[in-house]
mmCIF file of C-alpha atoms in Angstrom:
data_model
loop_
_atom_site.group_PDB
_atom_site.id
_atom_site.type_symbol
_atom_site.label_atom_id
_atom_site.label_comp_id
_atom_site.label_asym_id
_atom_site.label_seq_id
_atom_site.Cartn_x
_atom_site.Cartn_y
_atom_site.Cartn_z
ATOM 1 C CA MET A 1 -109.165 163.565 53.558
ATOM 2 C CA LYS A 2 -106.714 164.012 56.730
ATOM 3 C CA ARG A 3 -103.906 167.053 56.356
ATOM 4 C CA VAL A 4 -100.814 166.125 55.589
ATOM 5 C CA ILE A 5 -98.810 169.334 56.540
ATOM 6 C CA VAL A 6 -94.847 169.345 56.120
ATOM 7 C CA HIS A 7 -92.303 171.902 57.754
ATOM 8 C CA SER A 8 -88.756 171.641 56.238
ATOM 9 C CA ASP A 9 -85.521 173.132 57.932
ATOM 10 C CA ILE A 10 -82.244 173.467 56.311
ATOM 11 C CA ASN A 11 -79.972 171.850 58.695
ATOM 12 C CA HIS A 12 -77.521 174.661 59.888
ATOM 13 C CA CYS A 13 -78.276 176.268 56.681
ATOM 14 C CA TYR A 14 -75.592 179.258 56.018
ATOM 15 C CA ALA A 15 -72.713 176.528 57.076
ATOM 16 C CA GLN A 16 -74.188 174.141 55.111
ATOM 17 C CA LEU A 17 -74.392 176.270 51.980
ATOM 18 C CA GLU A 18 -70.863 177.140 52.365
ATOM 19 C CA GLU A 19 -69.672 173.454 52.689
ATOM 20 C CA MET A 20 -71.568 172.487 49.720
ATOM 21 C CA ARG A 21 -69.818 175.325 47.815
ATOM 22 C CA ASP A 22 -66.250 174.441 49.242
ATOM 23 C CA PRO A 23 -66.334 170.713 50.693
ATOM 24 C CA SER A 24 -62.803 171.287 52.322
ATOM 25 C CA LEU A 25 -64.585 173.157 55.327
ATOM 26 C CA ARG A 26 -66.193 170.269 56.343
ATOM 27 C CA ASN A 27 -62.791 169.326 57.684
ATOM 28 C CA ILE A 28 -61.990 172.113 59.697
ATOM 29 C CA PRO A 29 -64.448 174.196 62.439
ATOM 30 C CA MET A 30 -66.282 176.740 60.665
ATOM 31 C CA ALA A 31 -68.663 179.144 61.283
ATOM 32 C CA VAL A 32 -70.566 181.786 59.308
ATOM 33 C CA GLY A 33 -70.778 185.226 60.954
ATOM 34 C CA GLY A 34 -70.541 189.015 60.850
ATOM 35 C CA SER A 35 -67.718 191.261 60.815
ATOM 36 C CA GLU A 36 -66.061 192.333 64.354
ATOM 37 C CA GLU A 37 -64.757 195.521 62.678
ATOM 38 C CA LYS A 38 -67.929 196.594 61.334
ATOM 39 C CA ARG A 39 -69.426 195.346 64.691
ATOM 40 C CA HIS A 40 -71.730 192.678 63.364
ATOM 41 C CA GLY A 41 -69.931 189.913 64.841
ATOM 42 C CA ILE A 42 -72.108 187.320 66.108
ATOM 43 C CA ILE A 43 -72.326 183.529 64.963
ATOM 44 C CA LEU A 44 -74.947 182.838 62.231
ATOM 45 C CA ALA A 45 -74.291 179.473 61.791
ATOM 46 C CA LYS A 46 -71.621 176.675 62.329
ATOM 47 C CA ASN A 47 -70.861 173.548 60.994
ATOM 48 C CA ASP A 48 -70.862 170.221 63.111
ATOM 49 C CA LEU A 49 -66.984 170.595 63.945
ATOM 50 C CA ALA A 50 -67.834 173.899 65.247
ATOM 51 C CA LYS A 51 -70.625 172.580 67.390
ATOM 52 C CA THR A 52 -68.208 170.056 69.138
ATOM 53 C CA TYR A 53 -66.579 173.170 70.632
ATOM 54 C CA GLY A 54 -69.766 174.540 72.432
ATOM 55 C CA ILE A 55 -70.158 177.317 69.830
ATOM 56 C CA LYS A 56 -73.505 178.607 69.680
ATOM 57 C CA THR A 57 -75.671 180.553 67.071
ATOM 58 C CA GLY A 58 -76.086 184.241 68.364
ATOM 59 C CA GLU A 59 -73.017 184.254 70.617
ATOM 60 C CA SER A 60 -70.137 187.181 69.658
ATOM 61 C CA LEU A 61 -67.209 186.302 67.359
ATOM 62 C CA ARG A 62 -65.094 187.112 70.297
ATOM 63 C CA GLN A 63 -66.616 184.284 72.457
ATOM 64 C CA ALA A 64 -66.295 181.488 69.834
ATOM 65 C CA LYS A 65 -62.940 182.568 69.166
ATOM 66 C CA ALA A 66 -62.291 181.761 72.760
ATOM 67 C CA LYS A 67 -63.649 178.246 72.632
ATOM 68 C CA CYS A 68 -62.199 177.293 69.306
ATOM 69 C CA PRO A 69 -59.048 179.847 68.711
ATOM 70 C CA GLN A 70 -58.581 178.200 65.347
ATOM 71 C CA LEU A 71 -62.297 178.455 63.790
ATOM 72 C CA LEU A 72 -62.795 179.912 60.684
ATOM 73 C CA ILE A 73 -65.157 182.512 60.177
ATOM 74 C CA ILE A 74 -66.615 183.126 56.605
ATOM 75 C CA HIS A 75 -68.707 186.555 56.187
ATOM 76 C CA PRO A 76 -72.300 185.709 54.958
ATOM 77 C CA ASP A 77 -73.075 185.847 51.278
ATOM 78 C CA TYR A 78 -76.787 186.526 51.284
ATOM 79 C CA ASP A 79 -76.954 186.431 47.286
ATOM 80 C CA SER A 80 -76.016 182.809 47.227
ATOM 81 C CA TYR A 81 -77.987 181.634 50.254
ATOM 82 C CA MET A 82 -80.792 183.103 48.600
ATOM 83 C CA TYR A 83 -80.245 181.507 45.395
ATOM 84 C CA TYR A 84 -79.608 178.037 46.649
ATOM 85 C CA THR A 85 -82.909 178.012 49.358
ATOM 86 C CA GLU A 86 -84.848 178.760 46.311
ATOM 87 C CA LYS A 87 -83.504 175.844 44.514
ATOM 88 C CA VAL A 88 -84.486 174.073 47.713
ATOM 89 C CA LYS A 89 -87.945 175.303 47.493
ATOM 90 C CA ASP A 90 -88.179 174.697 43.591
ATOM 91 C CA ILE A 91 -88.302 170.762 44.416
ATOM 92 C CA TYR A 92 -90.995 171.116 46.927
ATOM 93 C CA ARG A 93 -92.835 173.068 44.172
ATOM 94 C CA GLN A 94 -92.810 170.201 42.095
ATOM 95 C CA TYR A 95 -95.377 168.488 44.441
ATOM 96 C CA THR A 96 -97.426 170.797 45.567
ATOM 97 C CA ASP A 97 -98.542 174.694 44.972
ATOM 98 C CA GLN A 98 -98.591 175.289 48.793
ATOM 99 C CA VAL A 99 -95.172 176.273 49.730
ATOM 100 C CA GLU A 100 -95.155 178.725 52.455
ATOM 101 C CA SER A 101 -91.553 180.170 53.342
ATOM 102 C CA PHE A 102 -90.666 180.976 56.676
ATOM 103 C CA GLY A 103 -87.421 182.499 56.539
ATOM 104 C CA LEU A 104 -84.821 181.458 54.072
ATOM 105 C CA ASP A 105 -84.094 178.178 55.362
ATOM 106 C CA GLU A 106 -87.492 176.847 56.333
ATOM 107 C CA ALA A 107 -90.838 176.181 54.552
ATOM 108 C CA TRP A 108 -93.940 174.656 55.023
ATOM 109 C CA MET A 109 -95.791 172.634 52.424
ATOM 110 C CA ASP A 110 -99.477 170.734 52.338
ATOM 111 C CA LEU A 111 -99.167 167.573 50.670
ATOM 112 C CA THR A 112 -102.827 166.781 51.769
ATOM 113 C CA HIS A 113 -104.045 166.915 47.833
ATOM 114 C CA SER A 114 -100.809 165.888 46.556
ATOM 115 C CA GLN A 115 -101.503 162.404 47.427
ATOM 116 C CA LEU A 116 -103.982 162.240 44.940
ATOM 117 C CA LEU A 117 -100.856 162.150 42.312
ATOM 118 C CA PHE A 118 -97.852 160.889 44.407
ATOM 119 C CA GLY A 119 -99.303 158.443 46.668
ATOM 120 C CA ASP A 120 -98.674 158.771 50.578
ATOM 121 C CA GLY A 121 -98.087 161.979 52.189
ATOM 122 C CA ILE A 122 -95.720 160.490 54.755
ATOM 123 C CA GLU A 123 -93.850 158.561 52.032
ATOM 124 C CA LEU A 124 -93.702 161.764 49.617
ATOM 125 C CA ALA A 125 -92.208 163.867 52.486
ATOM 126 C CA GLN A 126 -89.500 161.516 52.941
ATOM 127 C CA LYS A 127 -89.153 161.174 49.021
ATOM 128 C CA ILE A 128 -88.896 164.976 48.818
ATOM 129 C CA GLN A 129 -86.303 164.724 51.537
ATOM 130 C CA ASP A 130 -84.103 162.458 49.567
ATOM 131 C CA GLU A 131 -84.402 164.409 46.626
ATOM 132 C CA VAL A 132 -82.916 167.667 48.153
ATOM 133 C CA TYR A 133 -80.001 165.771 49.326
ATOM 134 C CA GLN A 134 -79.526 163.714 45.992
ATOM 135 C CA LYS A 135 -79.915 166.818 43.555
ATOM 136 C CA LEU A 136 -78.153 169.548 46.012
ATOM 137 C CA GLY A 137 -76.068 167.676 48.574
ATOM 138 C CA LEU A 138 -78.135 169.388 51.230
ATOM 139 C CA THR A 139 -79.856 167.728 54.271
ATOM 140 C CA VAL A 140 -83.078 169.061 55.310
ATOM 141 C CA SER A 141 -85.015 167.957 58.561
ATOM 142 C CA MET A 142 -88.631 167.365 58.041
ATOM 143 C CA GLY A 143 -91.782 166.929 60.277
ATOM 144 C CA VAL A 144 -95.163 165.917 59.221
ATOM 145 C CA SER A 145 -98.134 166.593 61.200
ATOM 146 C CA PHE A 146 -101.930 167.405 60.780
ATOM 147 C CA ASN A 147 -101.111 171.267 61.144
ATOM 148 C CA LYS A 148 -98.515 173.617 60.737
ATOM 149 C CA VAL A 149 -97.623 174.482 64.472
ATOM 150 C CA PHE A 150 -96.872 170.671 65.334
ATOM 151 C CA ALA A 151 -95.250 170.070 61.825
ATOM 152 C CA LYS A 152 -92.651 172.922 62.708
ATOM 153 C CA LEU A 153 -92.173 171.601 66.235
ATOM 154 C CA ALA A 154 -91.613 168.055 64.553
ATOM 155 C CA SER A 155 -89.267 169.341 62.417
ATOM 156 C CA ASP A 156 -87.044 170.418 65.534
ATOM 157 C CA LEU A 157 -87.118 167.359 67.188
ATOM 158 C CA PHE A 158 -83.993 165.577 65.050
ATOM 159 C CA LYS A 159 -81.554 167.675 63.262
ATOM 160 C CA HIS A 160 -79.261 166.064 60.557
ATOM 161 C CA LYS A 161 -82.031 165.225 58.256
ATOM 162 C CA GLY A 162 -84.006 164.094 60.912
ATOM 163 C CA PHE A 163 -87.466 163.198 60.328
ATOM 164 C CA ALA A 164 -90.416 163.084 63.040
ATOM 165 C CA LEU A 165 -94.230 162.352 62.628
ATOM 166 C CA ILE A 166 -96.772 163.835 64.842
ATOM 167 C CA THR A 167 -100.362 162.465 64.631
ATOM 168 C CA GLU A 168 -103.728 163.333 66.103
ATOM 169 C CA ASP A 169 -103.232 159.617 68.009
ATOM 170 C CA ASN A 170 -99.618 160.423 69.478
ATOM 171 C CA PHE A 171 -99.291 164.331 69.676
ATOM 172 C CA GLN A 172 -100.178 163.898 73.669
ATOM 173 C CA GLN A 173 -97.439 161.585 74.267
ATOM 174 C CA MET A 174 -94.944 163.476 71.873
ATOM 175 C CA VAL A 175 -95.548 167.025 72.421
ATOM 176 C CA TRP A 176 -97.069 167.790 75.608
ATOM 177 C CA PRO A 177 -94.120 166.643 77.753
ATOM 178 C CA LEU A 178 -91.973 169.066 75.923
ATOM 179 C CA PRO A 179 -90.852 172.492 77.410
ATOM 180 C CA VAL A 180 -93.252 175.241 76.632
ATOM 181 C CA GLU A 181 -90.542 177.120 74.818
ATOM 182 C CA GLU A 182 -90.711 174.366 71.952
ATOM 183 C CA LEU A 183 -93.772 175.717 71.079
ATOM 184 C CA LEU A 184 -94.185 177.971 68.066
ATOM 185 C CA MET A 185 -94.594 181.888 69.384
ATOM 186 C CA VAL A 186 -93.354 181.206 72.617
ATOM 187 C CA GLY A 187 -90.241 183.391 73.141
ATOM 188 C CA SER A 188 -87.955 184.027 75.765
ATOM 189 C CA ARG A 189 -90.366 186.570 77.726
ATOM 190 C CA THR A 190 -93.473 184.315 77.166
ATOM 191 C CA LYS A 191 -91.583 181.445 78.426
ATOM 192 C CA LYS A 192 -90.882 183.734 81.510
ATOM 193 C CA LYS A 193 -94.247 184.700 81.940
ATOM 194 C CA LEU A 194 -95.611 181.097 81.683
ATOM 195 C CA ASN A 195 -92.995 179.675 83.923
ATOM 196 C CA GLU A 196 -94.160 182.290 86.654
ATOM 197 C CA MET A 197 -97.844 180.715 86.126
ATOM 198 C CA GLY A 198 -96.570 177.246 86.836
ATOM 199 C CA ILE A 199 -96.480 176.316 83.419
ATOM 200 C CA TYR A 200 -93.446 174.785 82.211
ATOM 201 C CA THR A 201 -94.675 172.396 79.531
ATOM 202 C CA ILE A 202 -96.777 172.437 76.517
ATOM 203 C CA GLY A 203 -99.191 170.076 78.227
ATOM 204 C CA SER A 204 -99.302 171.946 81.174
ATOM 205 C CA LEU A 205 -100.390 175.144 78.570
ATOM 206 C CA ALA A 206 -102.956 173.181 76.979
ATOM 207 C CA ALA A 207 -104.462 172.134 80.247
ATOM 208 C CA ALA A 208 -104.206 175.991 81.713
ATOM 209 C CA HIS A 209 -107.315 177.805 82.491
ATOM 210 C CA PRO A 210 -108.309 179.944 79.743
ATOM 211 C CA GLU A 211 -109.165 182.971 81.596
ATOM 212 C CA LEU A 212 -105.815 182.987 83.526
ATOM 213 C CA LEU A 213 -104.248 182.707 80.285
ATOM 214 C CA SER A 214 -106.457 185.723 79.015
ATOM 215 C CA LYS A 215 -105.715 187.895 81.863
ATOM 216 C CA ARG A 216 -102.007 187.710 81.569
ATOM 217 C CA PHE A 217 -101.586 187.573 77.778
ATOM 218 C CA GLY A 218 -104.818 188.814 76.195
ATOM 219 C CA VAL A 219 -106.048 187.123 72.878
ATOM 220 C CA MET A 220 -102.825 185.435 72.263
ATOM 221 C CA GLY A 221 -102.791 183.493 75.567
ATOM 222 C CA LEU A 222 -106.078 181.893 74.089
ATOM 223 C CA LEU A 223 -104.186 181.277 70.798
ATOM 224 C CA LEU A 224 -101.237 179.586 72.715
ATOM 225 C CA LYS A 225 -103.630 177.391 74.199
ATOM 226 C CA ARG A 226 -105.234 176.281 71.223
ATOM 227 C CA TYR A 227 -101.695 175.689 69.635
ATOM 228 C CA ALA A 228 -100.614 173.566 72.791
ATOM 229 C CA ALA A 229 -103.884 171.632 71.912
ATOM 230 C CA GLY A 230 -103.259 171.112 68.567
ATOM 231 C CA GLU A 231 -106.327 173.027 67.304
ATOM 232 C CA ASP A 232 -104.456 175.073 64.451
ATOM 233 C CA ASP A 233 -106.273 174.927 61.080
ATOM 234 C CA THR A 234 -103.941 177.594 59.352
ATOM 235 C CA PRO A 235 -103.685 177.128 55.824
ATOM 236 C CA VAL A 236 -100.103 176.900 54.049
ATOM 237 C CA ARG A 237 -99.999 179.757 51.695
ATOM 238 C CA HIS A 238 -100.110 179.417 48.032
ATOM 239 C CA LYS A 239 -96.359 179.609 46.515
ATOM 240 C CA ASP A 240 -97.174 183.124 44.777
ATOM 241 C CA TYR A 241 -98.719 184.548 48.126
ATOM 242 C CA GLN A 242 -97.200 188.007 48.779
ATOM 243 C CA ARG A 243 -97.248 188.869 52.530
ATOM 244 C CA PRO A 244 -99.394 192.370 52.563
ATOM 245 C CA VAL A 245 -96.539 194.934 53.475
ATOM 246 C CA LYS A 246 -97.851 196.546 56.734
ATOM 247 C CA SER A 247 -94.499 198.611 57.462
ATOM 248 C CA VAL A 248 -90.781 199.433 56.214
ATOM 249 C CA GLY A 249 -87.835 199.573 58.602
ATOM 250 C CA CYS A 250 -84.384 200.446 58.414
ATOM 251 C CA SER A 251 -81.453 200.009 60.827
ATOM 252 C CA LYS A 252 -77.786 200.217 61.123
ATOM 253 C CA THR A 253 -75.165 199.085 63.333
ATOM 254 C CA VAL A 254 -72.184 201.666 62.789
ATOM 255 C CA VAL A 255 -68.512 200.748 62.650
ATOM 256 C CA LYS A 256 -67.749 203.364 65.682
ATOM 257 C CA ASP A 257 -70.163 204.890 68.453
ATOM 258 C CA ILE A 258 -72.237 208.137 67.411
ATOM 259 C CA GLU A 259 -71.586 210.919 69.706
ATOM 260 C CA SER A 260 -73.225 213.863 68.658
ATOM 261 C CA ILE A 261 -76.680 214.995 67.457
ATOM 262 C CA GLY A 262 -74.982 215.769 64.029
ATOM 263 C CA GLN A 263 -73.514 212.356 63.275
ATOM 264 C CA LEU A 264 -76.912 210.689 64.529
ATOM 265 C CA GLN A 265 -78.683 213.265 62.097
ATOM 266 C CA GLU A 266 -76.362 212.130 58.963
ATOM 267 C CA VAL A 267 -76.919 208.321 60.002
ATOM 268 C CA PHE A 268 -80.668 208.796 59.981
ATOM 269 C CA ARG A 269 -80.195 210.911 56.596
ATOM 270 C CA VAL A 270 -79.223 207.620 55.097
ATOM 271 C CA LEU A 271 -81.529 205.437 56.354
ATOM 272 C CA ALA A 272 -84.661 207.690 55.824
ATOM 273 C CA GLU A 273 -83.239 207.969 52.238
ATOM 274 C CA THR A 274 -83.545 204.013 52.394
ATOM 275 C CA ALA A 275 -86.796 203.928 53.672
ATOM 276 C CA ALA A 276 -88.153 206.373 51.142
ATOM 277 C CA VAL A 277 -86.811 204.280 48.310
ATOM 278 C CA ARG A 278 -88.668 201.456 49.427
ATOM 279 C CA LEU A 279 -91.840 203.101 49.989
ATOM 280 C CA LYS A 280 -91.806 204.804 46.742
ATOM 281 C CA ALA A 281 -90.733 201.196 45.036
ATOM 282 C CA ASP A 282 -93.799 199.501 46.400
ATOM 283 C CA HIS A 283 -96.158 202.792 45.930
ATOM 284 C CA TYR A 284 -97.073 203.271 49.711
ATOM 285 C CA LYS A 285 -96.656 206.086 51.794
ATOM 286 C CA GLY A 286 -96.713 206.289 55.596
ATOM 287 C CA SER A 287 -98.172 208.053 58.115
ATOM 288 C CA VAL A 288 -96.210 207.165 61.771
ATOM 289 C CA VAL A 289 -92.565 206.911 62.193
ATOM 290 C CA SER A 290 -90.835 205.409 64.696
ATOM 291 C CA ILE A 291 -86.943 205.388 65.424
ATOM 292 C CA TRP A 292 -85.058 203.034 68.160
ATOM 293 C CA LEU A 293 -81.774 203.793 69.567
ATOM 294 C CA ARG A 294 -79.372 201.097 70.950
ATOM 295 C CA ASP A 295 -76.439 202.485 73.416
ATOM 296 C CA THR A 296 -73.230 200.826 73.939
ATOM 297 C CA ASP A 297 -74.782 198.565 76.530
ATOM 298 C CA LEU A 298 -77.183 197.253 74.531
ATOM 299 C CA LYS A 299 -79.712 199.057 76.122
ATOM 300 C CA GLY A 300 -82.653 200.508 73.782
ATOM 301 C CA LYS A 301 -85.183 203.266 73.883
ATOM 302 C CA GLY A 302 -87.455 204.525 70.914
ATOM 303 C CA LEU A 303 -90.461 206.891 70.284
ATOM 304 C CA GLN A 304 -93.225 207.293 67.719
ATOM 305 C CA MET A 305 -95.190 210.158 66.012
ATOM 306 C CA LYS A 306 -97.933 210.212 63.747
ATOM 307 C CA LEU A 307 -97.547 212.760 60.798
ATOM 308 C CA SER A 308 -100.167 215.175 59.877
ATOM 309 C CA GLN A 309 -100.073 213.416 56.113
ATOM 310 C CA SER A 310 -98.814 210.158 54.672
ATOM 311 C CA THR A 311 -95.398 210.822 53.118
ATOM 312 C CA ASP A 312 -92.828 208.537 50.987
ATOM 313 C CA LEU A 313 -90.282 211.534 50.942
ATOM 314 C CA ALA A 314 -86.898 211.070 52.628
ATOM 315 C CA ARG A 315 -86.871 214.744 53.840
ATOM 316 C CA ASP A 316 -90.024 214.516 55.969
ATOM 317 C CA LEU A 317 -88.922 210.924 57.542
ATOM 318 C CA LEU A 318 -85.694 212.744 58.110
ATOM 319 C CA ASN A 319 -87.397 215.696 59.800
ATOM 320 C CA ALA A 320 -89.583 213.327 61.755
ATOM 321 C CA ALA A 321 -86.959 211.256 63.485
ATOM 322 C CA MET A 322 -84.856 214.395 64.116
ATOM 323 C CA GLN A 323 -88.077 215.790 66.262
ATOM 324 C CA LEU A 324 -88.263 212.640 67.767
ATOM 325 C CA VAL A 325 -84.596 212.738 68.851
ATOM 326 C CA TYR A 326 -85.163 215.998 70.510
ATOM 327 C CA LYS A 327 -88.196 214.569 72.265
ATOM 328 C CA LEU A 328 -86.098 212.010 73.817
ATOM 329 C CA ASN A 329 -83.883 214.804 75.740
ATOM 330 C CA LEU A 330 -81.115 212.697 75.584
ATOM 331 C CA GLU A 331 -78.227 213.844 78.136
ATOM 332 C CA GLU A 332 -75.355 212.375 76.314
ATOM 333 C CA ILE A 333 -75.014 210.337 73.164
ATOM 334 C CA LYS A 334 -72.830 207.057 72.948
ATOM 335 C CA LEU A 335 -74.781 204.850 70.512
ATOM 336 C CA ARG A 336 -74.056 201.635 68.997
ATOM 337 C CA SER A 337 -76.881 201.121 66.309
ATOM 338 C CA VAL A 338 -80.000 203.180 65.302
ATOM 339 C CA GLY A 339 -83.318 202.581 63.289
ATOM 340 C CA ILE A 340 -86.125 204.250 61.616
ATOM 341 C CA HIS A 341 -89.744 202.475 60.855
ATOM 342 C CA VAL A 342 -92.489 203.698 58.873
ATOM 343 C CA SER A 343 -95.786 202.295 59.509
ATOM 344 C CA GLY A 344 -99.513 203.244 58.946
ATOM 345 C CA LEU A 345 -98.908 202.566 55.186
ATOM 346 C CA VAL A 346 -101.765 203.449 52.619
ATOM 347 C CA HIS A 347 -101.124 201.926 49.033
ATOM 348 C CA LYS A 348 -101.043 204.207 45.829
ATOM 349 C CA ALA A 349 -101.543 207.088 47.315
ATOM 350 C CA ASP A 350 -100.875 209.441 44.643
ATOM 351 C CA VAL A 351 -102.159 212.733 45.730
ATOM 352 C CA ASP A 352 -100.526 215.153 48.274
ATOM 353 C CA GLN A 353 -102.806 216.641 50.878
ATOM 354 C CA LEU A 354 -102.055 220.516 50.470
ATOM 355 C CA ASP A 355 -100.739 222.551 53.500
ATOM 356 C CA LEU A 356 -102.035 225.880 54.236
ATOM 357 C CA PHE A 357 -97.898 226.886 55.064
ATOM 358 C CA THR A 358 -96.188 225.282 52.273
ATOM 359 C CA PRO A 359 -96.149 225.872 48.565
ATOM 360 C CA PRO A 360 -98.290 223.714 46.533
ATOM 361 C CA ASP A 361 -95.462 222.662 44.103
ATOM 362 C CA ASP A 362 -92.899 222.230 47.047
ATOM 363 C CA ARG A 363 -93.581 218.378 47.495
ATOM 364 C CA ILE A 364 -93.879 217.895 43.871
ATOM 365 C CA ARG A 365 -90.206 219.466 43.601
ATOM 366 C CA GLN A 366 -89.051 217.333 46.270
ATOM 367 C CA ARG A 367 -90.093 214.118 45.126
ATOM 368 C CA ALA A 368 -88.504 214.923 41.528
ATOM 369 C CA LEU A 369 -85.404 215.846 43.284
ATOM 370 C CA GLU A 370 -85.553 212.650 45.198
ATOM 371 C CA LYS A 371 -86.258 210.827 42.315
ATOM 372 C CA THR A 372 -83.096 212.346 40.181
ATOM 373 C CA MET A 373 -81.004 211.422 43.161
ATOM 374 C CA TYR A 374 -82.148 207.859 43.175
ATOM 375 C CA GLU A 375 -81.596 207.172 39.385
ATOM 376 C CA ILE A 376 -78.207 208.830 39.805
ATOM 377 C CA ARG A 377 -77.207 206.439 42.377
ATOM 378 C CA LYS A 378 -78.664 203.714 40.862
ATOM 379 C CA GLN A 379 -76.531 203.875 37.641
ATOM 380 C CA TYR A 380 -73.360 205.371 39.386
ATOM 381 C CA GLY A 381 -73.577 203.780 42.966
ATOM 382 C CA TYR A 382 -74.884 205.798 46.139
ATOM 383 C CA ASP A 383 -71.618 207.452 46.659
ATOM 384 C CA SER A 384 -72.070 209.358 43.728
ATOM 385 C CA CYS A 385 -74.848 211.815 44.738
ATOM 386 C CA ARG A 386 -74.952 212.292 48.389
ATOM 387 C CA PHE A 387 -75.215 215.177 50.900
ATOM 388 C CA ALA A 388 -71.863 216.953 51.681
ATOM 389 C CA SER A 389 -72.957 216.943 55.596
ATOM 390 C CA SER A 390 -72.633 213.120 55.290
ATOM 391 C CA LYS A 391 -69.025 213.214 54.609
ATOM 392 C CA VAL A 392 -68.198 215.223 57.427
ATOM 393 C CA ASP A 393 -67.798 211.782 59.206
ATOM 394 C CA ALA A 394 -67.902 209.493 56.460
ATOM 395 C CA GLU A 395 -66.614 206.678 58.372
ATOM 396 C CA ILE A 396 -70.118 206.221 60.145
ATOM 397 C CA THR A 397 -72.103 207.097 57.143
ATOM 398 C CA ASP A 398 -69.971 205.040 54.789
ATOM 399 C CA PHE A 399 -72.391 202.370 53.708
ATOM 400 C CA ASP A 400 -74.837 201.578 50.557
ATOM 401 C CA PRO A 401 -78.316 201.396 51.904
ATOM 402 C CA LEU A 402 -79.597 200.785 48.214
ATOM 403 C CA GLY A 403 -78.006 197.255 48.014
ATOM 404 C CA LEU A 404 -80.505 194.396 48.222
ATOM 405 C CA LEU A 405 -82.020 194.135 51.821
ATOM 406 C CA HIS A 406 -82.080 190.915 52.807
ATOM 407 C CA GLN A 407 -84.391 189.352 55.165
ATOM 408 C CA VAL A 408 -82.391 186.755 57.441
ATOM 409 C CA HIS A 409 -84.788 186.243 60.087
ATOM 410 C CA PRO A 410 -88.481 184.510 59.544
ATOM 411 C CA VAL A 411 -91.116 187.113 59.283
ATOM 412 C CA GLY A 412 -93.916 186.759 61.481
ATOM 413 C CA VAL A 413 -96.412 184.009 61.596
ATOM 414 C CA LEU A 414 -99.233 186.039 61.693
ATOM 415 C CA ASP A 415 -100.483 188.194 59.225
ATOM 416 C CA GLY A 416 -103.556 190.093 60.959
ATOM 417 C CA PRO A 417 -105.219 190.185 64.164
ATOM 418 C CA VAL A 418 -105.369 187.146 66.274
ATOM 419 C CA LYS A 419 -108.951 185.119 65.781
ATOM 420 C CA VAL A 420 -109.734 182.744 68.670
#
């Protein structure tokens, strides 16, 4: 039985969901975006009227307003977006148990064996597309193909409830003339490197010499060549599949510039507490701590270190972060955003390694302290229990890191080492 893989994409998702909740928004230029005051000022999604003004996803609110002064900006409501996108996927799950999310607004479905119950897979995909519109009033673009890579590419070909079919017989005509950046996992940097090699289309990538690609990109180059040639047998994950946690990261764009080590430490304190809570919730400890700093020119720098033992304590993460800060030897500090990242995770590591220079019960007491602080915050709010030092410049540290952390961008499509 030939594979029938479908990729669905909710058209301009956030903006369309806002229009669904308030139909009057369809009659005015509207975009979902962040807050300029809190320096999250970019366009996340725009409706059709906003698009006619040349407004683009990812540009600053200031740029968008210059193009369309009457543009209405709506701040994102991620709880609502998660609720409704799950409703869409619930419809998919009525027809197959192989539904793999790719961010909030995208998903793959494998309808291969669903054909035994519901008939032709291509007709079934169209039926599902119509059902989403009839039940929720949302348009989704769908791409159907014999693998996941081409199904996603097909869903991008036509928007506004578009439907495209790429088969083993027509993919050379449909896919190979397209720009190489249309292929999954070819970002701007990879595109530039491929263009430097004279590779501008997906077809030229499929025909490229494997040794040249391997020399420039390693095994990833060979994987991209396979994708371009239609050689992808990656399965669509089961609806209950949970991606293994490989790292925990937290970042913050602050409302005003960080201009001192003291301010930086307090922001890192809040982020370290967030990371520690997430590690404890999933029963993980991490042994590698990384930090990154982005200045007001949006230039970034980072550093990482391996700890002497795995930890889930905020105190340890903060100490490591500040050690890395001092190693960077910053001549001046003027930072817009910072982040902390914990990797080298081990699951259910319940035993702490003893340290010759630390009292045996030190980590036990610290863990009990952090647990108590978390329980107080969970019941009365983050601000109910915090270090006094974080109130010295409350404008910078006045954010609640224990709220629901949403995944807005798609997760990585690869789970492990690249196999070619």
